[in-house]
mmCIF file of C-alpha atoms and ligand atoms in Angstrom:
data_model
loop_
_atom_site.group_PDB
_atom_site.id
_atom_site.type_symbol
_atom_site.label_atom_id
_atom_site.label_comp_id
_atom_site.label_asym_id
_atom_site.label_seq_id
_atom_site.Cartn_x
_atom_site.Cartn_y
_atom_site.Cartn_z
ATOM 1 C CA MET A 1 -7.926 28.599 -13.370
ATOM 2 C CA ASN A 2 -10.662 27.102 -14.658
ATOM 3 C CA GLU A 3 -14.380 28.942 -14.161
ATOM 4 C CA LYS A 4 -16.003 25.386 -13.828
ATOM 5 C CA THR A 5 -13.691 24.463 -11.374
ATOM 6 C CA VAL A 6 -14.281 24.641 -7.716
ATOM 7 C CA MET A 7 -12.440 25.794 -4.979
ATOM 8 C CA LYS A 8 -11.859 24.132 -0.963
ATOM 9 C CA ILE A 9 -8.826 24.929 1.025
ATOM 10 C CA LYS A 10 -7.081 21.657 1.140
ATOM 11 C CA ASP A 11 -7.732 19.024 4.137
ATOM 12 C CA SER A 12 -3.640 19.259 5.100
ATOM 13 C CA VAL A 13 -3.177 22.427 5.348
ATOM 14 C CA ASP A 14 -4.275 24.406 9.130
ATOM 15 C CA ILE A 15 -4.919 28.102 8.699
ATOM 16 C CA PHE A 16 -4.805 30.837 11.282
ATOM 17 C CA LEU A 17 -5.072 33.977 11.688
ATOM 18 C CA SER A 18 -2.570 36.635 14.193
ATOM 19 C CA ASN A 19 -2.477 39.873 15.323
ATOM 20 C CA GLU A 20 -5.995 39.706 12.087
ATOM 21 C CA ARG A 21 -2.280 40.965 9.654
ATOM 22 C CA TYR A 22 -0.824 37.402 9.164
ATOM 23 C CA LEU A 23 -1.093 33.443 7.910
ATOM 24 C CA MET A 24 0.066 30.822 9.369
ATOM 25 C CA VAL A 25 -0.301 28.074 7.144
ATOM 26 C CA TYR A 26 0.569 24.712 8.684
ATOM 27 C CA TYR A 27 1.553 21.779 6.422
ATOM 28 C CA MET A 28 0.225 19.196 8.772
ATOM 29 C CA ASN A 29 1.711 15.483 6.269
ATOM 30 C CA SER A 30 5.385 17.804 5.653
ATOM 31 C CA ARG A 31 5.295 19.694 9.012
ATOM 32 C CA GLN A 32 6.278 22.559 7.625
ATOM 33 C CA ARG A 33 3.730 26.117 8.073
ATOM 34 C CA LYS A 34 4.599 28.989 6.390
ATOM 35 C CA SER A 35 3.316 32.620 7.178
ATOM 36 C CA PHE A 36 2.600 35.449 4.897
ATOM 37 C CA ARG A 37 1.364 38.663 5.056
ATOM 38 C CA VAL A 38 -2.713 39.158 4.526
ATOM 39 C CA ASN A 39 -4.442 42.176 4.137
ATOM 40 C CA ALA A 40 -9.110 42.322 4.751
ATOM 41 C CA GLU A 41 -9.678 41.760 1.302
ATOM 42 C CA MET A 42 -7.295 38.263 1.188
ATOM 43 C CA VAL A 43 -9.194 36.972 4.289
ATOM 44 C CA HIS A 44 -12.257 37.604 2.666
ATOM 45 C CA LEU A 45 -11.570 35.024 -0.214
ATOM 46 C CA LEU A 46 -10.387 32.671 2.615
ATOM 47 C CA GLU A 47 -13.465 32.476 3.678
ATOM 48 C CA THR A 48 -15.626 32.682 0.345
ATOM 49 C CA ILE A 49 -12.884 29.495 -1.030
ATOM 50 C CA ASP A 50 -15.889 26.465 0.738
ATOM 51 C CA GLY A 51 -15.634 24.149 -1.365
ATOM 52 C CA GLU A 52 -19.053 24.542 -3.153
ATOM 53 C CA LYS A 53 -17.765 27.661 -4.451
ATOM 54 C CA THR A 54 -17.229 27.267 -8.125
ATOM 55 C CA VAL A 55 -14.116 29.786 -9.074
ATOM 56 C CA ALA A 56 -16.324 31.830 -11.568
ATOM 57 C CA GLU A 57 -18.810 32.683 -8.412
ATOM 58 C CA ILE A 58 -16.511 33.308 -5.879
ATOM 59 C CA THR A 59 -14.965 35.961 -8.624
ATOM 60 C CA SER A 60 -18.746 37.709 -7.877
ATOM 61 C CA ILE A 61 -18.674 37.369 -4.951
ATOM 62 C CA MET A 62 -15.659 39.342 -4.162
ATOM 63 C CA ALA A 63 -16.351 41.773 -6.902
ATOM 64 C CA GLU A 64 -19.751 42.418 -5.394
ATOM 65 C CA LYS A 65 -19.488 42.450 -1.766
ATOM 66 C CA TRP A 66 -15.735 44.026 -1.408
ATOM 67 C CA GLY A 67 -15.015 45.353 -4.341
ATOM 68 C CA VAL A 68 -11.190 42.716 -6.034
ATOM 69 C CA ASP A 69 -11.873 43.368 -9.954
ATOM 70 C CA SER A 70 -11.549 39.775 -11.118
ATOM 71 C CA GLU A 71 -7.128 39.566 -11.536
ATOM 72 C CA CYS A 72 -6.887 40.350 -7.856
ATOM 73 C CA THR A 73 -8.452 36.932 -6.876
ATOM 74 C CA SER A 74 -6.742 35.339 -9.913
ATOM 75 C CA GLN A 75 -3.623 36.583 -8.634
ATOM 76 C CA ILE A 76 -5.087 35.284 -5.660
ATOM 77 C CA MET A 77 -6.017 32.157 -5.727
ATOM 78 C CA ASP A 78 -3.105 31.209 -8.377
ATOM 79 C CA MET A 79 -0.904 31.931 -4.960
ATOM 80 C CA LEU A 80 -2.801 30.321 -2.508
ATOM 81 C CA GLN A 81 -2.276 27.224 -5.257
ATOM 82 C CA GLU A 82 0.540 27.106 -5.849
ATOM 83 C CA ASN A 83 1.258 27.282 -1.872
ATOM 84 C CA ARG A 84 -0.422 24.697 -1.623
ATOM 85 C CA ILE A 85 -3.248 26.273 0.531
ATOM 86 C CA ILE A 86 -6.041 25.269 -1.761
ATOM 87 C CA THR A 87 -7.103 22.131 -4.860
ATOM 88 C CA GLU A 88 -9.637 21.367 -6.877
ATOM 89 C CA VAL A 89 -12.210 20.263 -5.807
ATOM 90 C CA ILE A 90 -12.027 16.530 -7.046
ATOM 91 C CA ALA A 91 -14.993 14.663 -8.294
ATOM 92 C CA GLN A 92 -14.802 10.811 -9.771
ATOM 93 C CA GLN A 93 -13.360 11.467 -12.747
ATOM 94 C CA ASP A 94 -11.814 8.828 -15.670
ATOM 95 C CA MET A 95 -8.773 7.887 -12.909
ATOM 96 C CA LEU A 96 -9.998 6.471 -10.363
ATOM 97 C CA SER A 97 -13.563 6.220 -9.558
ATOM 98 C CA GLU A 98 -15.284 7.766 -6.890
ATOM 99 C CA LYS A 99 -15.619 4.603 -4.836
ATOM 100 C CA LEU A 100 -11.920 4.009 -5.037
ATOM 101 C CA ILE A 101 -11.482 7.699 -3.977
ATOM 102 C CA LYS A 102 -13.165 7.003 -1.118
ATOM 103 C CA ARG A 103 -11.692 4.037 0.015
ATOM 104 C CA TYR A 104 -7.740 5.777 -0.103
ATOM 105 C CA VAL A 105 -9.074 9.858 0.557
ATOM 106 C CA ARG A 106 -7.110 9.845 3.445
ATOM 107 C CA GLN A 107 -4.150 8.316 1.371
ATOM 108 C CA ILE A 108 -4.456 11.156 -1.609
ATOM 109 C CA ASN A 109 -4.842 13.610 1.498
ATOM 110 C CA TYR A 110 -1.312 12.660 2.141
ATOM 111 C CA PHE A 111 -0.442 12.516 -1.080
ATOM 112 C CA SER A 112 -1.338 15.705 -2.577
ATOM 113 C CA GLU A 113 0.364 17.198 0.063
ATOM 114 C CA PHE A 114 3.776 16.603 -1.625
ATOM 115 C CA LEU A 115 2.004 16.663 -4.832
ATOM 116 C CA GLY A 116 -0.045 19.338 -5.409
ATOM 117 C CA SER A 117 -3.176 19.406 -6.404
ATOM 118 C CA GLU A 118 -5.241 16.760 -5.076
ATOM 119 C CA LEU A 119 -5.749 15.105 -8.677
ATOM 120 C CA GLU A 120 -1.576 14.409 -8.743
ATOM 121 C CA GLY A 121 -2.548 13.243 -5.229
ATOM 122 C CA ILE A 122 -4.611 10.606 -7.235
ATOM 123 C CA ALA A 123 -2.383 10.085 -10.157
ATOM 124 C CA ALA A 124 -0.160 9.020 -7.846
ATOM 125 C CA GLN A 125 -2.228 6.722 -5.910
ATOM 126 C CA LYS A 126 -3.383 5.348 -9.909
ATOM 127 C CA LYS A 127 0.642 4.774 -9.699
ATOM 128 C CA LEU A 128 0.144 2.191 -7.075
ATOM 129 C CA MET A 129 -2.364 0.624 -8.389
ATOM 130 C CA ASP A 130 -0.910 -0.654 -11.474
ATOM 131 C CA SER A 131 1.733 -1.234 -10.714
ATOM 132 C CA THR A 132 3.436 -5.416 -10.559
ATOM 133 C CA ILE A 133 5.500 -5.637 -7.617
ATOM 134 C CA ILE A 134 6.295 -9.612 -7.201
ATOM 135 C CA ILE A 135 7.348 -10.151 -3.412
ATOM 136 C CA PHE A 136 10.098 -13.094 -3.418
ATOM 137 C CA GLY A 137 9.713 -14.631 0.779
ATOM 138 C CA CYS A 138 6.617 -14.754 2.328
ATOM 139 C CA GLY A 139 7.687 -14.497 6.446
ATOM 140 C CA ALA A 140 6.950 -12.021 9.333
ATOM 141 C CA VAL A 141 9.110 -9.717 6.155
ATOM 142 C CA GLY A 142 7.441 -10.132 3.421
ATOM 143 C CA GLY A 143 4.190 -11.446 4.120
ATOM 144 C CA ASN A 144 3.553 -7.690 5.854
ATOM 145 C CA ILE A 145 5.124 -5.840 3.346
ATOM 146 C CA ALA A 146 2.479 -7.299 1.095
ATOM 147 C CA MET A 147 0.267 -6.239 3.148
ATOM 148 C CA GLN A 148 0.252 -3.710 3.597
ATOM 149 C CA LEU A 149 0.952 -2.827 -0.414
ATOM 150 C CA VAL A 150 -2.708 -4.417 -0.590
ATOM 151 C CA MET A 151 -3.151 -2.019 2.223
ATOM 152 C CA ALA A 152 -2.007 1.520 0.079
ATOM 153 C CA GLY A 153 -3.978 -0.006 -3.081
ATOM 154 C CA VAL A 154 -1.732 -2.356 -4.797
ATOM 155 C CA CYS A 155 -3.866 -4.962 -7.204
ATOM 156 C CA HIS A 156 -1.065 -6.863 -8.763
ATOM 157 C CA ILE A 157 1.056 -9.003 -6.605
ATOM 158 C CA ILE A 158 2.988 -11.751 -7.452
ATOM 159 C CA LEU A 159 3.957 -13.802 -4.020
ATOM 160 C CA PHE A 160 7.048 -16.360 -3.839
ATOM 161 C CA ASP A 161 7.662 -18.779 -2.186
ATOM 162 C CA TYR A 162 8.107 -22.705 -1.066
ATOM 163 C CA GLY A 163 8.254 -22.497 2.798
ATOM 164 C CA ARG A 164 4.787 -23.793 4.933
ATOM 165 C CA ASN A 165 3.017 -22.020 8.189
ATOM 166 C CA GLU A 166 4.901 -23.203 11.777
ATOM 167 C CA PRO A 167 2.937 -22.581 14.799
ATOM 168 C CA CYS A 168 6.446 -20.257 15.896
ATOM 169 C CA ASP A 169 5.323 -18.394 13.548
ATOM 170 C CA ALA A 170 2.521 -16.623 16.075
ATOM 171 C CA SER A 171 4.159 -14.105 17.083
ATOM 172 C CA ARG A 172 5.310 -13.431 14.279
ATOM 173 C CA HIS A 173 3.542 -13.059 10.783
ATOM 174 C CA MET A 174 1.213 -11.000 10.563
ATOM 175 C CA TYR A 175 -1.427 -12.935 8.267
ATOM 176 C CA PHE A 176 -0.935 -15.918 10.943
ATOM 177 C CA ARG A 177 -3.827 -17.479 11.903
ATOM 178 C CA LYS A 178 -4.106 -20.273 13.493
ATOM 179 C CA GLN A 179 -6.095 -22.505 10.560
ATOM 180 C CA TYR A 180 -2.440 -21.811 8.783
ATOM 181 C CA ILE A 181 -0.823 -24.569 10.240
ATOM 182 C CA GLY A 182 1.073 -26.705 7.869
ATOM 183 C CA MET A 183 -0.471 -24.497 4.794
ATOM 184 C CA ASN A 184 1.775 -23.152 2.120
ATOM 185 C CA LYS A 185 2.533 -19.981 2.968
ATOM 186 C CA VAL A 186 1.518 -18.368 -0.412
ATOM 187 C CA ASP A 187 -1.934 -19.644 -0.944
ATOM 188 C CA SER A 188 -2.395 -18.003 3.148
ATOM 189 C CA LEU A 189 -0.854 -14.776 2.549
ATOM 190 C CA LYS A 190 -2.764 -14.561 -0.545
ATOM 191 C CA ALA A 191 -6.362 -15.665 1.338
ATOM 192 C CA GLU A 192 -5.335 -12.454 3.890
ATOM 193 C CA LEU A 193 -4.352 -10.194 0.895
ATOM 194 C CA LEU A 194 -7.835 -11.136 -0.701
ATOM 195 C CA ARG A 195 -9.425 -10.065 2.455
ATOM 196 C CA ILE A 196 -7.736 -6.479 2.652
ATOM 197 C CA ASP A 197 -8.815 -6.368 -1.002
ATOM 198 C CA SER A 198 -11.353 -9.074 -2.921
ATOM 199 C CA ASP A 199 -10.519 -6.613 -6.115
ATOM 200 C CA ALA A 200 -6.628 -7.887 -5.718
ATOM 201 C CA ASP A 201 -4.953 -9.855 -8.434
ATOM 202 C CA VAL A 202 -2.185 -12.460 -6.495
ATOM 203 C CA ARG A 203 -0.881 -14.758 -8.063
ATOM 204 C CA CYS A 204 1.473 -17.339 -6.490
ATOM 205 C CA VAL A 205 5.000 -19.061 -7.307
ATOM 206 C CA MET A 206 5.354 -21.919 -4.798
ATOM 207 C CA GLU A 207 8.834 -22.829 -6.072
ATOM 208 C CA TRP A 208 12.254 -22.924 -3.906
ATOM 209 C CA MET A 209 15.190 -20.504 -5.458
ATOM 210 C CA LYS A 210 18.055 -23.201 -6.459
ATOM 211 C CA PRO A 211 21.194 -21.298 -8.791
ATOM 212 C CA GLU A 212 18.249 -23.241 -11.461
ATOM 213 C CA THR A 213 15.283 -21.496 -10.849
ATOM 214 C CA ASP A 214 13.824 -18.809 -13.471
ATOM 215 C CA VAL A 215 13.200 -15.613 -12.253
ATOM 216 C CA GLU A 216 13.781 -13.941 -14.493
ATOM 217 C CA THR A 217 11.107 -14.445 -16.886
ATOM 218 C CA LEU A 218 9.280 -13.939 -13.306
ATOM 219 C CA ILE A 219 11.096 -10.406 -12.968
ATOM 220 C CA LYS A 220 10.687 -8.557 -16.695
ATOM 221 C CA ARG A 221 6.958 -8.572 -15.911
ATOM 222 C CA ALA A 222 6.940 -6.854 -13.163
ATOM 223 C CA ASP A 223 7.210 -2.850 -11.800
ATOM 224 C CA PHE A 224 9.381 -3.532 -8.848
ATOM 225 C CA VAL A 225 10.439 -6.231 -7.003
ATOM 226 C CA VAL A 226 10.613 -6.696 -3.401
ATOM 227 C CA ASN A 227 13.463 -9.555 -1.707
ATOM 228 C CA THR A 228 13.113 -10.663 1.513
ATOM 229 C CA LEU A 229 13.765 -15.041 0.730
ATOM 230 C CA ASP A 230 16.393 -16.096 2.607
ATOM 231 C CA GLU A 231 16.824 -19.132 1.742
ATOM 232 C CA PRO A 232 19.161 -21.237 0.862
ATOM 233 C CA TYR A 233 20.316 -17.402 2.193
ATOM 234 C CA ILE A 234 19.486 -14.018 1.998
ATOM 235 C CA GLY A 235 23.411 -13.425 0.359
ATOM 236 C CA TYR A 236 21.714 -15.721 -2.296
ATOM 237 C CA THR A 237 18.666 -14.697 -3.818
ATOM 238 C CA ALA A 238 19.617 -10.830 -2.412
ATOM 239 C CA SER A 239 22.539 -11.644 -5.095
ATOM 240 C CA LYS A 240 20.635 -13.577 -8.343
ATOM 241 C CA ILE A 241 17.611 -11.086 -7.500
ATOM 242 C CA SER A 242 19.267 -8.036 -7.889
ATOM 243 C CA ARG A 243 21.700 -8.599 -11.204
ATOM 244 C CA ILE A 244 18.845 -9.347 -12.900
ATOM 245 C CA CYS A 245 16.590 -6.539 -11.684
ATOM 246 C CA VAL A 246 20.013 -3.849 -12.490
ATOM 247 C CA LYS A 247 20.089 -6.162 -16.654
ATOM 248 C CA HIS A 248 16.090 -5.131 -16.615
ATOM 249 C CA ARG A 249 16.009 -1.487 -14.594
ATOM 250 C CA ILE A 250 13.976 -2.757 -12.339
ATOM 251 C CA PRO A 251 14.137 -0.713 -8.737
ATOM 252 C CA HIS A 252 13.860 -3.608 -6.040
ATOM 253 C CA TYR A 253 13.994 -3.249 -2.576
ATOM 254 C CA ILE A 254 16.016 -5.907 -0.477
ATOM 255 C CA ALA A 255 14.347 -6.660 2.645
ATOM 256 C CA GLY A 256 14.171 -9.236 5.073
ATOM 257 C CA GLY A 257 16.790 -12.200 5.661
ATOM 258 C CA PHE A 258 17.233 -10.614 9.421
ATOM 259 C CA ASP A 259 17.570 -12.724 12.071
ATOM 260 C CA ALA A 260 21.551 -11.525 12.146
ATOM 261 C CA HIS A 261 20.532 -8.510 12.082
ATOM 262 C CA LEU A 262 16.700 -8.465 13.486
ATOM 263 C CA ALA A 263 15.194 -4.754 13.007
ATOM 264 C CA SER A 264 17.956 -3.031 9.800
ATOM 265 C CA THR A 265 15.536 -1.310 7.368
ATOM 266 C CA GLY A 266 16.744 -2.936 4.574
ATOM 267 C CA GLU A 267 17.300 -1.142 0.877
ATOM 268 C CA LEU A 268 16.261 0.834 -1.702
ATOM 269 C CA ILE A 269 18.396 -0.130 -5.003
ATOM 270 C CA ILE A 270 17.328 2.301 -8.222
ATOM 271 C CA PRO A 271 19.698 0.509 -10.516
ATOM 272 C CA TYR A 272 23.011 2.830 -11.561
ATOM 273 C CA VAL A 273 21.551 5.418 -9.320
ATOM 274 C CA THR A 274 22.068 3.410 -5.482
ATOM 275 C CA PRO A 275 24.938 1.224 -4.150
ATOM 276 C CA CYS A 276 23.745 -3.103 -5.829
ATOM 277 C CA VAL A 277 23.694 -5.398 -4.155
ATOM 278 C CA GLU A 278 26.993 -6.280 -5.777
ATOM 279 C CA CYS A 279 28.368 -3.231 -4.320
ATOM 280 C CA TYR A 280 26.967 -3.634 -0.928
ATOM 281 C CA THR A 281 29.364 -7.113 -1.249
ATOM 282 C CA THR A 282 32.331 -5.319 -2.794
ATOM 283 C CA HIS A 283 31.777 -2.661 0.461
ATOM 284 C CA PHE A 284 31.432 -5.885 3.393
ATOM 285 C CA ARG A 285 34.716 -7.412 2.075
ATOM 286 C CA GLU A 286 36.552 -4.522 1.675
ATOM 287 C CA VAL A 287 35.634 -3.726 5.889
ATOM 288 C CA LEU A 288 36.009 -7.155 7.039
ATOM 289 C CA LYS A 289 38.874 -7.993 5.252
ATOM 290 C CA ASP A 290 41.241 -8.420 8.350
ATOM 291 C CA TRP A 291 38.401 -10.040 10.582
ATOM 292 C CA LYS A 292 39.388 -14.371 11.264
ATOM 293 C CA PRO A 293 36.321 -16.046 12.446
ATOM 294 C CA LYS A 294 37.349 -18.192 14.744
ATOM 295 C CA LYS A 295 35.583 -21.671 15.307
ATOM 296 C CA HIS A 296 33.141 -22.159 17.449
ATOM 297 C CA PRO A 297 33.105 -23.801 20.163
ATOM 298 C CA VAL A 298 29.434 -24.935 19.921
ATOM 299 C CA GLU A 299 29.949 -28.026 17.122
ATOM 300 C CA SER A 300 25.675 -28.173 16.980
ATOM 301 C CA ARG A 301 23.269 -26.009 18.591
ATOM 302 C CA TYR A 302 20.210 -25.380 18.842
ATOM 303 C CA THR A 303 19.528 -22.285 16.498
ATOM 304 C CA GLU A 304 16.122 -20.687 16.016
ATOM 305 C CA ILE A 305 16.666 -16.931 15.975
ATOM 306 C CA GLY A 306 14.801 -15.304 18.306
ATOM 307 C CA GLY A 307 12.172 -11.983 16.948
ATOM 308 C CA LEU A 308 9.164 -10.396 17.752
ATOM 309 C CA ALA A 309 6.547 -9.204 15.419
ATOM 310 C CA SER A 310 6.951 -5.017 16.447
ATOM 311 C CA MET A 311 10.538 -5.753 14.665
ATOM 312 C CA SER A 312 9.536 -7.744 11.182
ATOM 313 C CA LEU A 313 7.234 -4.765 11.415
ATOM 314 C CA PHE A 314 8.764 -2.080 11.654
ATOM 315 C CA SER A 315 11.909 -3.728 8.574
ATOM 316 C CA SER A 316 8.743 -3.894 6.390
ATOM 317 C CA SER A 317 6.753 -0.990 6.884
ATOM 318 C CA TYR A 318 10.082 0.832 6.415
ATOM 319 C CA ALA A 319 10.936 -0.822 3.046
ATOM 320 C CA CYS A 320 7.040 -0.420 2.443
ATOM 321 C CA ILE A 321 7.432 3.815 3.259
ATOM 322 C CA GLU A 322 10.452 3.809 0.761
ATOM 323 C CA ILE A 323 8.554 2.070 -1.283
ATOM 324 C CA ILE A 324 5.522 4.148 -1.908
ATOM 325 C CA LYS A 325 7.469 7.087 -1.909
ATOM 326 C CA TYR A 326 9.541 5.244 -5.416
ATOM 327 C CA ILE A 327 6.581 4.106 -7.080
ATOM 328 C CA THR A 328 4.326 8.073 -6.586
ATOM 329 C CA GLY A 329 6.971 9.991 -6.980
ATOM 330 C CA LEU A 330 6.565 11.261 -3.822
ATOM 331 C CA VAL A 331 9.847 12.639 -3.168
ATOM 332 C CA GLN A 332 12.852 11.982 -5.759
ATOM 333 C CA MET A 333 14.577 8.707 -4.253
ATOM 334 C CA GLU A 334 17.357 9.556 -6.949
ATOM 335 C CA ASP A 335 18.417 12.409 -4.707
ATOM 336 C CA SER A 336 17.666 10.686 -0.923
ATOM 337 C CA TYR A 337 17.638 7.148 -1.281
ATOM 338 C CA LYS A 338 19.077 5.857 2.065
ATOM 339 C CA ILE A 339 21.296 3.218 2.511
ATOM 340 C CA ARG A 340 21.350 0.554 4.974
ATOM 341 C CA GLY A 341 20.705 1.209 8.560
ATOM 342 C CA GLU A 342 19.609 -1.015 11.729
ATOM 343 C CA PHE A 343 17.549 0.082 14.636
ATOM 344 C CA LEU A 344 18.424 -0.933 18.073
ATOM 345 C CA PHE A 345 15.589 -1.820 20.253
ATOM 346 C CA HIS A 346 17.578 -1.666 23.816
ATOM 347 C CA ASP A 347 18.936 2.020 22.940
ATOM 348 C CA MET A 348 16.367 3.347 20.232
ATOM 349 C CA SER A 349 18.734 4.063 17.783
ATOM 350 C CA LEU A 350 19.105 3.827 14.328
ATOM 351 C CA THR A 351 22.835 4.297 12.371
ATOM 352 C CA TYR A 352 22.787 4.170 8.629
ATOM 353 C CA LEU A 353 26.191 2.131 6.481
ATOM 354 C CA ASN A 354 28.241 3.617 4.679
ATOM 355 C CA VAL A 355 28.149 2.754 1.739
ATOM 356 C CA LYS A 356 28.976 4.110 -2.325
ATOM 357 C CA LYS A 357 27.779 3.214 -5.621
ATOM 358 C CA ASN A 358 30.937 1.416 -6.669
ATOM 359 C CA SER A 359 32.269 2.866 -10.332
ATOM 360 C CA GLU A 360 34.387 -0.428 -10.861
ATOM 361 C CA CYS A 361 30.877 -2.870 -9.793
ATOM 362 C CA PRO A 362 30.313 -5.464 -12.272
ATOM 363 C CA ILE A 363 27.110 -5.245 -12.500
ATOM 364 C CA CYS A 364 26.174 -1.894 -12.072
ATOM 365 C CA GLY A 365 29.736 0.285 -12.631
ATOM 366 C CA ARG A 366 28.944 1.336 -16.211
ATOM 367 C CA CYS A 367 25.761 2.238 -16.945
ATOM 368 C CA GLU A 368 24.631 -0.328 -20.466
ATOM 369 C CA LYS A 369 23.527 2.725 -22.394
ATOM 370 C CA ASP A 370 27.697 4.065 -22.404
ATOM 371 C CA GLU A 371 28.730 -0.400 -23.552
ATOM 372 C CA PRO A 372 30.224 0.443 -27.056
HETATM 373 ZN ZN1 ZN B 401 26.651 -2.559 -7.756
#
């Protein structure tokens, strides 16, 4: 621990003394609790760590006022830091300006509880800010994901959609404004993103996803890809995008296109680690092999399937949490990724599918480094 470093109790922990003998520590973000047997000197040390004094000043006070030698103070402070109870006070430094630290301080505090120090929290914030993310589909789910990612600090976004805003988007799109009706979705969404962060670099691609559309050139520019494009249909766009992403080892999230299942969580796909879109397709082919669709009795019908803004917000928020966890490295998603789930509002149940990565999958079954 550097002598000149200023230390403080982390903003994300609450500490209490129980019977003057136990220090109870509550980690507010992860909901963990720990207790430590403490003596009077340790309590004095915690009282001295006030976010203003340097390590050298704290060590000196502990020695002169309480008779604790410097090695003992240093060991206890190391223990407090290892247990994520104290952290160094962050000031403007190379990674992020003071203005940006203030803007994202709550997120940084949140990240730091999982990662350790607030400096690591800043590094996580920087990863978000340096990422380039493409969002295919700017509807209810894609639009909400874009807004939440820019709020989280993602500065480089590419929006891909051909559609225009319609009056019925009022009840589903968080970025809907009356004056946007008839306007391109990408342009209106870009306008809203720039209202959140005028420094964001937002590029728009107004195209249909056709078989001949070259999205590979676009995808190769990205660090992360989100697909919510449901035209011509989600199965087609997801398959096309996932194949390219797996080929270039780009992590991606398949979300949206949820007309048939309104509050799906979607799924994070880490190439060669999680099941890819083809693995999901194989799974459904297998579980539905005995299902014989019946002819529909009605020849033509009105098929605007219902939905609430809350439903698309649920899906987009779930997706954003997973995306942010992955990009920041907050959680080792390779070990704790989730398979697609579906949230049902009427009984508040969340049920996950049982899809496994298929070792025979033609897309992700064999790691390319294993190829002869
Ligand atoms: Zn696969």
